XYZ file of C-alpha atoms in Angstrom:
625
model
C 87.127 104.988 78.244
C 89.653 102.145 77.911
C 91.742 104.046 75.343
C 91.801 107.143 77.548
C 92.863 105.117 80.602
C 95.557 103.315 78.623
C 97.025 106.468 77.071
C 97.043 108.193 80.452
C 98.237 105.223 82.508
C 101.144 107.344 83.750
C 98.607 109.133 85.963
C 98.186 105.939 87.978
C 101.655 106.408 89.457
C 101.738 110.201 89.325
C 98.604 110.857 91.399
C 99.958 109.306 94.644
C 103.172 111.329 94.200
C 101.086 114.486 93.831
C 99.243 113.535 97.030
C 102.583 113.124 98.823
C 103.765 116.549 97.675
C 100.495 118.352 98.442
C 100.219 116.819 101.907
C 103.836 117.571 102.716
C 103.722 121.158 101.466
C 100.202 122.368 102.186
C 97.966 119.988 104.139
C 100.179 118.866 106.997
C 98.292 120.996 109.521
C 94.974 119.330 108.580
C 95.383 115.571 109.190
C 91.888 114.491 108.146
C 92.033 116.471 104.917
C 95.455 114.921 104.278
C 93.955 111.450 104.654
C 91.002 112.176 102.375
C 93.238 113.714 99.712
C 95.551 110.687 99.778
C 92.583 108.316 99.534
C 91.110 110.353 96.670
C 94.382 110.130 94.733
C 94.738 106.374 95.111
C 91.027 105.942 94.350
C 91.447 107.631 90.964
C 94.500 105.460 90.325
C 92.403 102.408 91.160
C 89.665 103.485 88.731
C 92.219 103.771 85.906
C 93.740 100.410 86.859
C 90.302 98.779 87.053
C 89.359 100.058 83.578
C 92.550 98.626 82.087
C 92.466 95.403 84.102
C 88.759 94.881 83.594
C 89.187 95.002 79.830
C 91.978 92.440 80.012
C 90.281 90.115 82.502
C 86.778 90.037 81.107
C 87.426 90.235 77.379
C 90.687 88.312 77.200
C 91.968 91.031 74.861
C 95.754 91.179 74.704
C 97.193 94.567 75.639
C 100.707 95.659 74.765
C 100.959 99.421 74.977
C 104.400 101.019 75.229
C 105.565 104.602 74.968
C 109.000 106.076 75.671
C 110.782 109.432 75.538
C 114.514 110.102 75.473
C 115.730 111.293 78.887
C 119.537 111.287 78.534
C 121.465 111.236 75.292
C 125.241 111.305 75.031
C 127.902 109.345 73.144
C 127.748 105.758 74.382
C 124.741 106.291 76.626
C 121.077 106.788 75.840
C 118.460 106.465 78.569
C 114.717 106.429 77.945
C 111.819 106.981 80.318
C 108.572 105.289 79.426
C 105.764 103.004 80.426
C 104.695 99.521 79.442
C 101.174 98.247 79.921
C 100.511 94.589 79.179
C 98.643 91.779 80.928
C 101.295 91.425 83.608
C 101.180 95.156 84.319
C 97.375 95.118 84.434
C 97.362 92.429 87.125
C 99.848 94.307 89.295
C 98.083 97.652 88.876
C 94.810 96.220 90.179
C 96.495 94.437 93.080
C 98.565 97.425 94.227
C 95.874 100.091 93.863
C 93.091 98.031 95.451
C 95.136 96.896 98.451
C 96.646 100.368 98.924
C 93.177 101.941 98.784
C 91.712 99.548 101.354
C 94.739 99.954 103.632
C 94.411 103.739 103.530
C 90.685 103.577 104.317
C 91.366 101.163 107.179
C 94.091 103.464 108.511
C 91.572 106.244 109.179
C 90.401 104.210 112.147
C 93.657 102.526 113.120
C 95.835 105.672 113.069
C 93.107 108.090 114.194
C 94.804 109.399 117.336
C 98.383 109.201 116.125
C 100.202 112.576 116.199
C 101.897 111.773 112.885
C 98.612 111.125 111.069
C 99.277 113.479 108.138
C 102.872 112.297 107.697
C 101.648 108.718 107.703
C 99.379 109.387 104.724
C 102.123 111.261 102.903
C 104.410 108.233 103.301
C 101.615 105.866 102.258
C 101.163 107.906 99.089
C 104.830 107.867 98.105
C 104.960 104.136 98.870
C 102.052 103.389 96.539
C 103.355 105.775 93.881
C 106.824 104.208 93.907
C 105.423 100.690 93.521
C 103.095 101.744 90.707
C 105.953 103.529 88.942
C 108.020 100.353 89.208
C 105.203 98.275 87.724
C 104.691 100.655 84.795
C 108.405 101.005 83.908
C 109.531 99.710 80.534
C 113.256 99.505 81.285
C 115.664 98.484 84.029
C 116.986 101.987 84.671
C 113.540 103.334 85.443
C 112.710 100.288 87.533
C 115.824 100.863 89.615
C 114.810 104.464 90.381
C 111.400 103.390 91.678
C 112.947 100.296 93.279
C 115.008 102.581 95.509
C 112.027 104.854 96.170
C 110.133 101.803 97.421
C 113.061 101.146 99.754
C 113.003 104.738 101.001
C 109.254 104.654 101.625
C 109.540 101.357 103.496
C 112.268 102.870 105.677
C 110.007 105.804 106.535
C 106.998 103.607 107.318
C 108.755 100.783 109.181
C 110.444 103.396 111.367
C 107.336 105.577 111.560
C 107.162 105.227 115.352
C 110.790 106.286 115.624
C 110.402 106.952 119.334
C 110.628 103.193 119.797
C 114.166 101.887 119.547
C 112.870 98.629 118.009
C 111.239 100.577 115.172
C 114.410 102.541 114.449
C 116.493 99.378 114.406
C 113.973 97.562 112.194
C 113.956 100.423 109.670
C 117.754 100.447 109.520
C 117.852 96.667 109.219
C 115.426 96.696 106.292
C 117.269 99.522 104.547
C 120.784 98.088 104.983
C 119.812 94.511 104.121
C 118.166 95.665 100.908
C 121.227 97.693 99.984
C 123.200 94.439 99.901
C 120.842 92.964 97.324
C 120.522 96.241 95.442
C 124.306 96.458 95.004
C 124.254 93.229 93.007
C 121.133 94.358 91.154
C 122.817 97.608 90.099
C 125.924 95.765 88.904
C 123.705 93.526 86.778
C 121.988 96.569 85.257
C 125.381 98.135 84.440
C 126.488 94.911 82.754
C 123.344 94.959 80.603
C 123.982 98.548 79.531
C 127.658 97.965 78.758
C 127.185 94.714 76.830
C 123.869 95.262 75.055
C 123.674 99.063 74.928
C 120.056 99.196 76.107
C 118.015 98.667 79.260
C 114.648 98.490 77.506
C 112.879 95.169 78.082
C 111.820 94.592 74.494
C 115.252 95.570 73.178
C 117.027 93.307 75.653
C 114.743 90.375 74.857
C 115.876 90.401 71.225
C 119.549 90.860 72.114
C 119.680 88.109 74.734
C 117.856 85.613 72.507
C 120.835 85.790 70.126
C 123.618 86.091 72.715
C 125.965 83.103 72.859
C 128.137 83.814 75.926
C 126.285 81.666 78.450
C 128.841 82.172 81.221
C 128.435 85.938 81.164
C 124.642 85.605 81.072
C 124.811 83.471 84.230
C 126.844 86.180 85.977
C 124.450 88.925 84.860
C 121.319 86.982 85.799
C 122.683 86.089 89.258
C 123.592 89.730 89.885
C 120.089 90.787 88.861
C 118.655 88.078 91.100
C 120.333 89.661 94.131
C 117.774 92.481 93.958
C 114.686 90.242 94.247
C 116.374 88.131 96.920
C 116.700 91.266 99.043
C 113.401 92.932 98.173
C 111.313 89.757 98.374
C 113.203 88.638 101.500
C 114.561 85.330 100.260
C 117.208 83.426 102.188
C 119.817 84.632 103.172
C 118.539 88.256 102.944
C 115.239 87.407 104.644
C 116.097 88.791 108.080
C 114.592 92.255 107.590
C 111.008 91.234 106.829
C 109.897 89.819 110.217
C 111.203 92.952 111.938
C 109.332 95.175 109.465
C 106.225 94.568 111.580
C 107.545 97.250 113.971
C 105.744 99.783 111.785
C 101.991 100.372 112.065
C 100.022 97.226 111.220
C 98.427 98.700 108.054
C 101.987 99.305 106.826
C 102.744 95.636 107.428
C 99.689 94.754 105.353
C 100.911 96.903 102.485
C 104.536 95.732 102.627
C 103.711 92.042 103.028
C 100.901 91.960 100.478
C 101.146 94.326 97.533
C 104.182 96.567 97.458
C 107.733 95.968 98.595
C 107.937 92.189 98.755
C 105.860 91.822 95.591
C 108.396 93.953 93.711
C 111.045 91.231 93.710
C 108.727 88.524 92.420
C 107.352 90.910 89.796
C 110.881 91.730 88.606
C 111.705 88.041 88.141
C 108.524 87.648 86.094
C 109.197 90.768 84.034
C 112.807 89.771 83.331
C 112.159 86.041 82.955
C 113.545 86.201 79.406
C 116.951 86.864 81.015
C 116.754 84.309 83.819
C 115.309 81.560 81.623
C 118.199 81.951 79.154
C 120.373 79.972 81.575
C 119.030 76.770 83.216
C 121.636 77.162 85.964
C 120.092 80.425 87.116
C 116.591 78.964 86.997
C 117.758 76.120 89.234
C 119.213 78.618 91.714
C 115.917 80.535 91.750
C 113.906 77.359 92.333
C 116.169 76.088 95.123
C 116.345 79.463 96.899
C 112.561 79.821 96.728
C 111.822 76.279 97.853
C 114.285 76.441 100.736
C 112.913 79.802 101.902
C 109.349 78.444 101.817
C 110.184 75.534 104.121
C 112.680 77.463 106.273
C 110.214 80.250 107.120
C 107.246 77.920 107.603
C 109.071 75.926 110.279
C 109.895 79.127 112.185
C 106.252 80.265 112.103
C 105.177 77.115 113.976
C 106.522 78.329 117.325
C 106.080 82.104 117.158
C 103.694 83.725 119.642
C 103.369 87.250 118.253
C 100.362 87.430 115.914
C 102.144 89.711 113.440
C 105.375 87.725 113.545
C 103.495 84.535 112.648
C 102.042 86.312 109.620
C 105.448 87.766 108.747
C 107.045 84.331 108.528
C 104.016 83.157 106.591
C 104.765 85.896 104.057
C 108.364 84.728 103.800
C 107.167 81.198 103.156
C 104.616 82.195 100.513
C 107.150 84.407 98.758
C 109.371 81.348 98.606
C 106.483 79.527 96.899
C 106.270 82.270 94.279
C 110.010 82.387 93.633
C 110.141 78.593 93.402
C 107.386 78.760 90.772
C 109.461 81.209 88.744
C 112.474 78.916 88.968
C 110.638 75.866 87.648
C 109.312 77.919 84.740
C 105.766 78.231 86.071
C 105.723 82.014 85.913
C 101.976 82.049 85.384
C 101.466 80.137 88.639
C 103.880 82.379 90.534
C 102.129 85.564 89.460
C 98.748 83.985 90.086
C 99.781 83.218 93.664
C 101.185 86.737 94.050
C 97.764 88.135 93.165
C 95.687 85.874 95.411
C 98.207 86.117 98.253
C 98.022 89.914 98.144
C 94.330 89.806 99.007
C 94.281 87.204 101.748
C 97.568 88.332 103.331
C 96.365 91.954 103.428
C 93.177 90.594 105.008
C 95.138 88.671 107.634
C 97.370 91.600 108.559
C 94.481 94.032 108.757
C 92.596 91.435 110.801
C 95.595 91.211 113.117
C 95.560 94.993 113.312
C 91.890 94.918 114.317
C 92.729 92.441 117.076
C 95.653 94.560 118.289
C 93.433 97.654 118.188
C 90.725 95.896 120.214
C 93.292 94.405 122.621
C 94.998 97.756 123.300
C 98.282 96.924 121.519
C 98.547 93.341 122.803
C 100.158 91.040 120.198
C 100.833 87.816 122.136
C 98.285 85.203 121.026
C 98.479 83.465 124.413
C 97.125 86.599 126.080
C 94.087 86.704 123.799
C 91.505 83.924 123.565
C 87.736 83.893 123.073
C 87.912 86.712 120.510
C 85.301 85.029 118.321
C 82.506 86.189 120.642
C 83.627 89.798 121.014
C 84.987 90.330 117.480
C 82.722 88.317 115.141
C 83.459 90.241 111.905
C 87.195 90.242 112.526
C 87.129 86.561 113.507
C 85.303 85.191 110.500
C 87.053 87.347 107.940
C 90.342 86.253 109.509
C 89.260 82.612 109.289
C 88.455 83.101 105.584
C 91.925 84.545 105.048
C 93.522 81.635 106.910
C 91.537 79.081 104.902
C 92.624 80.782 101.662
C 96.246 80.815 102.807
C 96.005 77.151 103.785
C 94.749 76.259 100.306
C 91.294 74.984 101.202
C 89.015 74.709 98.136
C 87.391 76.617 96.596
C 89.084 79.711 98.069
C 91.638 81.642 96.037
C 94.761 80.215 97.672
C 93.727 76.714 96.678
C 93.797 77.490 92.946
C 97.069 79.421 92.960
C 98.955 77.148 95.363
C 97.868 74.049 93.447
C 98.984 75.645 90.200
C 102.499 75.891 91.681
C 102.405 72.318 92.994
C 101.106 71.144 89.631
C 103.971 72.923 87.882
C 106.498 71.134 90.085
C 104.732 67.770 89.787
C 104.156 67.848 86.031
C 107.521 69.482 85.345
C 109.424 66.606 86.955
C 110.598 68.525 90.045
C 109.608 65.763 92.459
C 111.690 67.055 95.352
C 110.230 70.542 95.115
C 106.725 69.108 94.804
C 107.176 67.145 98.032
C 108.675 70.218 99.709
C 105.773 72.395 98.564
C 103.248 69.869 99.818
C 104.991 69.724 103.204
C 104.915 73.526 103.388
C 101.155 73.420 102.683
C 100.692 71.142 105.709
C 102.830 73.342 107.976
C 101.060 76.492 106.775
C 97.624 75.125 107.643
C 98.932 73.974 111.025
C 100.483 77.256 112.214
C 97.631 79.409 110.914
C 95.004 77.403 112.774
C 97.236 77.193 115.818
C 96.938 80.986 115.820
C 93.149 80.859 115.277
C 92.379 78.209 117.884
C 94.515 79.959 120.507
C 93.586 83.596 119.845
C 89.998 83.384 118.598
C 88.607 80.190 120.120
C 90.943 79.547 123.053
C 89.787 79.134 126.634
C 91.836 82.091 127.805
C 89.456 84.984 128.421
C 91.997 87.690 127.515
C 89.829 88.885 124.627
C 86.479 88.651 126.363
C 86.193 92.422 126.841
C 87.481 93.394 123.396
C 85.212 95.548 121.221
C 84.844 95.282 117.440
C 86.719 98.113 115.684
C 84.730 100.803 113.814
C 83.238 100.154 110.385
C 85.983 102.073 108.627
C 88.236 99.196 109.697
C 85.848 96.265 109.284
C 84.532 97.149 105.793
C 88.001 96.688 104.202
C 88.162 93.302 105.948
C 84.882 92.255 104.338
C 85.998 93.429 100.878
C 89.308 91.576 101.169
C 87.519 88.472 102.451
C 85.316 88.570 99.358
C 88.420 88.843 97.145
C 90.065 85.980 99.074
C 87.078 83.830 98.110
C 86.593 84.767 94.448
C 89.957 86.021 93.127
C 91.239 82.529 92.430
C 88.535 81.663 89.948
C 90.180 83.707 87.155
C 93.013 81.188 87.061
C 90.930 78.084 87.647
C 89.651 75.496 85.136
C 86.186 76.988 85.734
C 87.218 80.049 83.701
C 89.506 78.208 81.309
C 92.611 79.484 83.060
C 91.956 83.064 81.950
C 94.820 84.318 84.121
C 97.362 82.376 82.074
C 96.446 84.360 78.981
C 97.578 87.580 80.660
C 101.272 86.650 80.654
C 101.721 85.203 77.197
C 104.660 87.522 76.508
C 106.827 84.947 78.300
C 104.864 81.918 77.177
C 102.089 80.865 79.516
C 103.348 77.564 80.893
C 100.208 75.742 81.910
C 99.632 72.071 82.653
C 96.412 70.113 82.465
C 94.570 70.068 85.797
C 95.435 67.098 88.012
C 92.822 65.733 90.391
C 95.597 63.873 92.211
C 97.470 67.091 93.021
C 94.242 68.839 94.071
C 93.095 66.020 96.340
C 96.503 65.478 97.939
C 97.085 69.163 98.646
C 93.574 69.585 100.068
C 93.915 66.548 102.326
C 97.315 67.725 103.499
C 95.929 71.147 104.383
C 92.952 69.608 106.199
C 95.359 67.346 108.090
C 97.317 70.399 109.239
C 94.133 72.073 110.475
C 93.024 68.862 112.208
C 96.357 68.483 113.996
C 96.158 72.090 115.202
C 92.622 71.402 116.438
C 93.729 68.283 118.332
C 96.568 70.123 120.071
C 95.211 73.601 120.720
C 91.408 73.206 120.790
C 90.624 69.607 121.719
C 93.764 69.354 123.927
C 94.023 65.674 122.963
C 97.772 66.163 122.513
C 99.743 68.227 124.993
C 101.648 71.098 123.411
C 103.775 71.344 126.570
C 104.828 67.701 126.304
C 105.804 68.166 122.664
C 107.777 71.288 123.548
C 109.640 69.605 126.405
C 110.352 66.431 124.419
C 111.739 68.376 121.480
C 113.131 71.317 123.444
C 116.268 71.569 121.325
C 114.302 71.812 118.069
C 111.811 74.184 119.679
C 114.599 76.476 120.839
C 116.239 76.369 117.399
C 112.981 77.320 115.655
C 111.993 79.936 118.233
C 115.358 81.633 117.763
C 114.951 81.559 113.976
C 117.868 79.157 113.468
C 120.120 81.824 115.033
C 120.609 83.467 111.651
C 120.413 86.966 113.156
C 122.961 85.984 115.788
C 125.191 84.534 113.080
C 125.036 87.820 111.178
C 125.849 89.739 114.353
C 128.870 87.480 114.901
C 130.026 87.902 111.316
C 129.672 91.662 111.629
C 131.623 91.654 114.874
C 134.383 89.376 113.605
C 134.783 90.434 109.987
C 133.348 93.933 109.685
C 134.513 95.181 113.077
C 137.741 93.164 112.782
C 138.483 94.625 109.352
C 137.707 98.083 110.668
C 140.143 97.613 113.564
C 142.834 96.352 111.170
C 142.349 99.313 108.852
C 142.378 101.640 111.860
C 145.743 100.171 112.966
C 147.138 100.532 109.436
C 145.863 104.098 109.273
C 147.346 105.083 112.638
C 150.650 103.208 112.633
C 151.531 102.816 108.943
C 149.862 105.600 106.979
C 150.006 108.163 109.773
C 153.432 106.814 110.845
C 154.865 107.385 107.363
C 153.270 110.823 107.080
C 154.415 111.762 110.589
C 157.968 110.557 109.800
C 158.080 112.796 106.721
C 156.731 115.689 108.737
C 159.317 115.108 111.487
C 162.137 114.922 108.921
C 160.998 118.156 107.315
C 160.684 119.817 110.725
C 164.167 118.773 111.893
C 165.726 119.689 108.543
C 164.115 123.078 108.730
C 165.301 123.549 112.314
C 168.883 122.642 111.277
C 168.829 124.917 108.243
C 167.417 127.734 110.332
C 170.838 128.196 111.912
C 172.126 129.341 108.526
C 169.512 132.078 108.333
C 169.659 133.930 111.675
C 170.122 137.502 110.286
C 173.503 138.160 112.024
C 176.366 139.553 109.855
C 178.980 137.943 112.090
C 177.515 134.504 111.437
C 177.460 135.030 107.674
C 181.110 136.252 107.804
C 182.107 133.172 109.794
C 180.386 130.956 107.209
C 182.261 132.782 104.406
C 185.582 132.426 106.225
C 184.922 128.720 106.832
C 184.033 128.286 103.184
C 187.265 129.961 102.044
C 189.271 127.709 104.364
C 187.541 124.619 103.002
C 188.136 125.684 99.379
C 191.825 126.507 100.059
C 192.278 123.210 101.832
C 190.733 121.382 98.936
C 192.992 123.168 96.429
C 196.144 122.588 98.472
C 195.411 118.936 99.131
C 194.457 118.477 95.477
C 197.787 120.015 94.313
C 199.797 117.890 96.709
C 198.007 114.816 95.454
C 198.969 115.668 91.871
C 202.655 116.292 92.789
C 202.910 113.051 94.681
């Protein structure tokens, strides 16, 4: 069974693409059948992924299966298409297929009455297929193809409700922002092809290990890094991700948990042999990730939209993962990617259940008392929040502490302190949300009704994963997760009780502070807001980064466009128009010589004879004199 699944792993990505094509071509008139066919396709993909991943997880057997076929062959350029299945791939396959499957099941209830139901499932299928194709790729060229397909699918799903102007603008924002990062990514890929003559990961690993031009490697690695910065929404290309919530909530769960944003972190892990070749690039990765983690967490503190709070939480946790990559703790970063996928999908789907029950209301201050009317949603959401906050023994505790341990033991004291501060802020804003929306005195949610089972069952499954998924990377299982990524050297430090205790106490302190302010009312949130109104306004407006970009676009992009317009009209067109005018006037003047009248031609001949005679006579006189 394992050998069959491994040899036919290409079906894992192909099946969702087939579902997309079949729904688009044949099943569009039958929405329910479209949904079931899409779910069937991703279910089979999940079975294949589970067979491969189960063998790796439970036996500890190393897997390194690669196959490739020549796609393009010409002098100076040879491009292969293939697949690579190793421990890193196995982890991602399970995460993507399981989350995608649960999201599609959940969507049966959430999207039930939507007129675009069939199209929604077609887009979900191509989204999952593109991400799975990216994970299975064995070279940069193939990754880039699926990388762009992921971007296309996200554009379709974020802007799915295109009747809303906000959705259209959010889709464009996501697409354009990612093109900025992808431009650098593509340049990096071209450099690799030109210099090393291959884009295959294993081939590049050998070439780069023996390459001595460090300066050029820094340039290449920074260009490649631009792609993950855009796709995983790291500062300064983070602005698209919070607005991506304009799509249906299950789409947000998929984007924020297992597909698009995970692609950037996965690429850094897959290409770590390039990034780690230059310490300067690793430092950039660590600083960008750490800054993004703190930057986004502070914004989440003051947001009031339930999905926007979770969106900035995703930004912050992605920063955690990228920071882990930069300090060399790739194992910890991928571990957190896996656990985060489960509890963040749980939180977004839980938010979707609340929005569904509240008739599209997303403001947490208009909710309250949801714990009594939505018990399943409430307690699964609380489990997800506890996992995200890093409360032991839930999954987020093990993966977050692995990152903090990497920073602490690796000598990155500043990043360790930053990560610990982010853990405190994360616990605070998540339980601010919970105490206000689920246990608050406002009775806005008193009449809400628990969503149907097709929506609550995925919540229960994800809650279970949020509890148990972290154990595979814990000391209780001898850090089994670390063994999955040995291709890059599993960096793994001895467990530290100090780090565990400090991080747990910090998280509990964040929860306690949220309880004092928003549940106990011992501290007035209004007084804090009025006393620090300037800081509150700065955070609420997201540090005015979007406004800064709008100003830069207006000044530089629009200004450059106006300058080029002036040059085009008054210089380019002026020169062309001057030539045209000269030709026109010359033609008009010469036209007098070609009027078709014999008398005119005779007069010209007579004038010519006179001129010639005059020239001869004056020339002769000049000689005589």
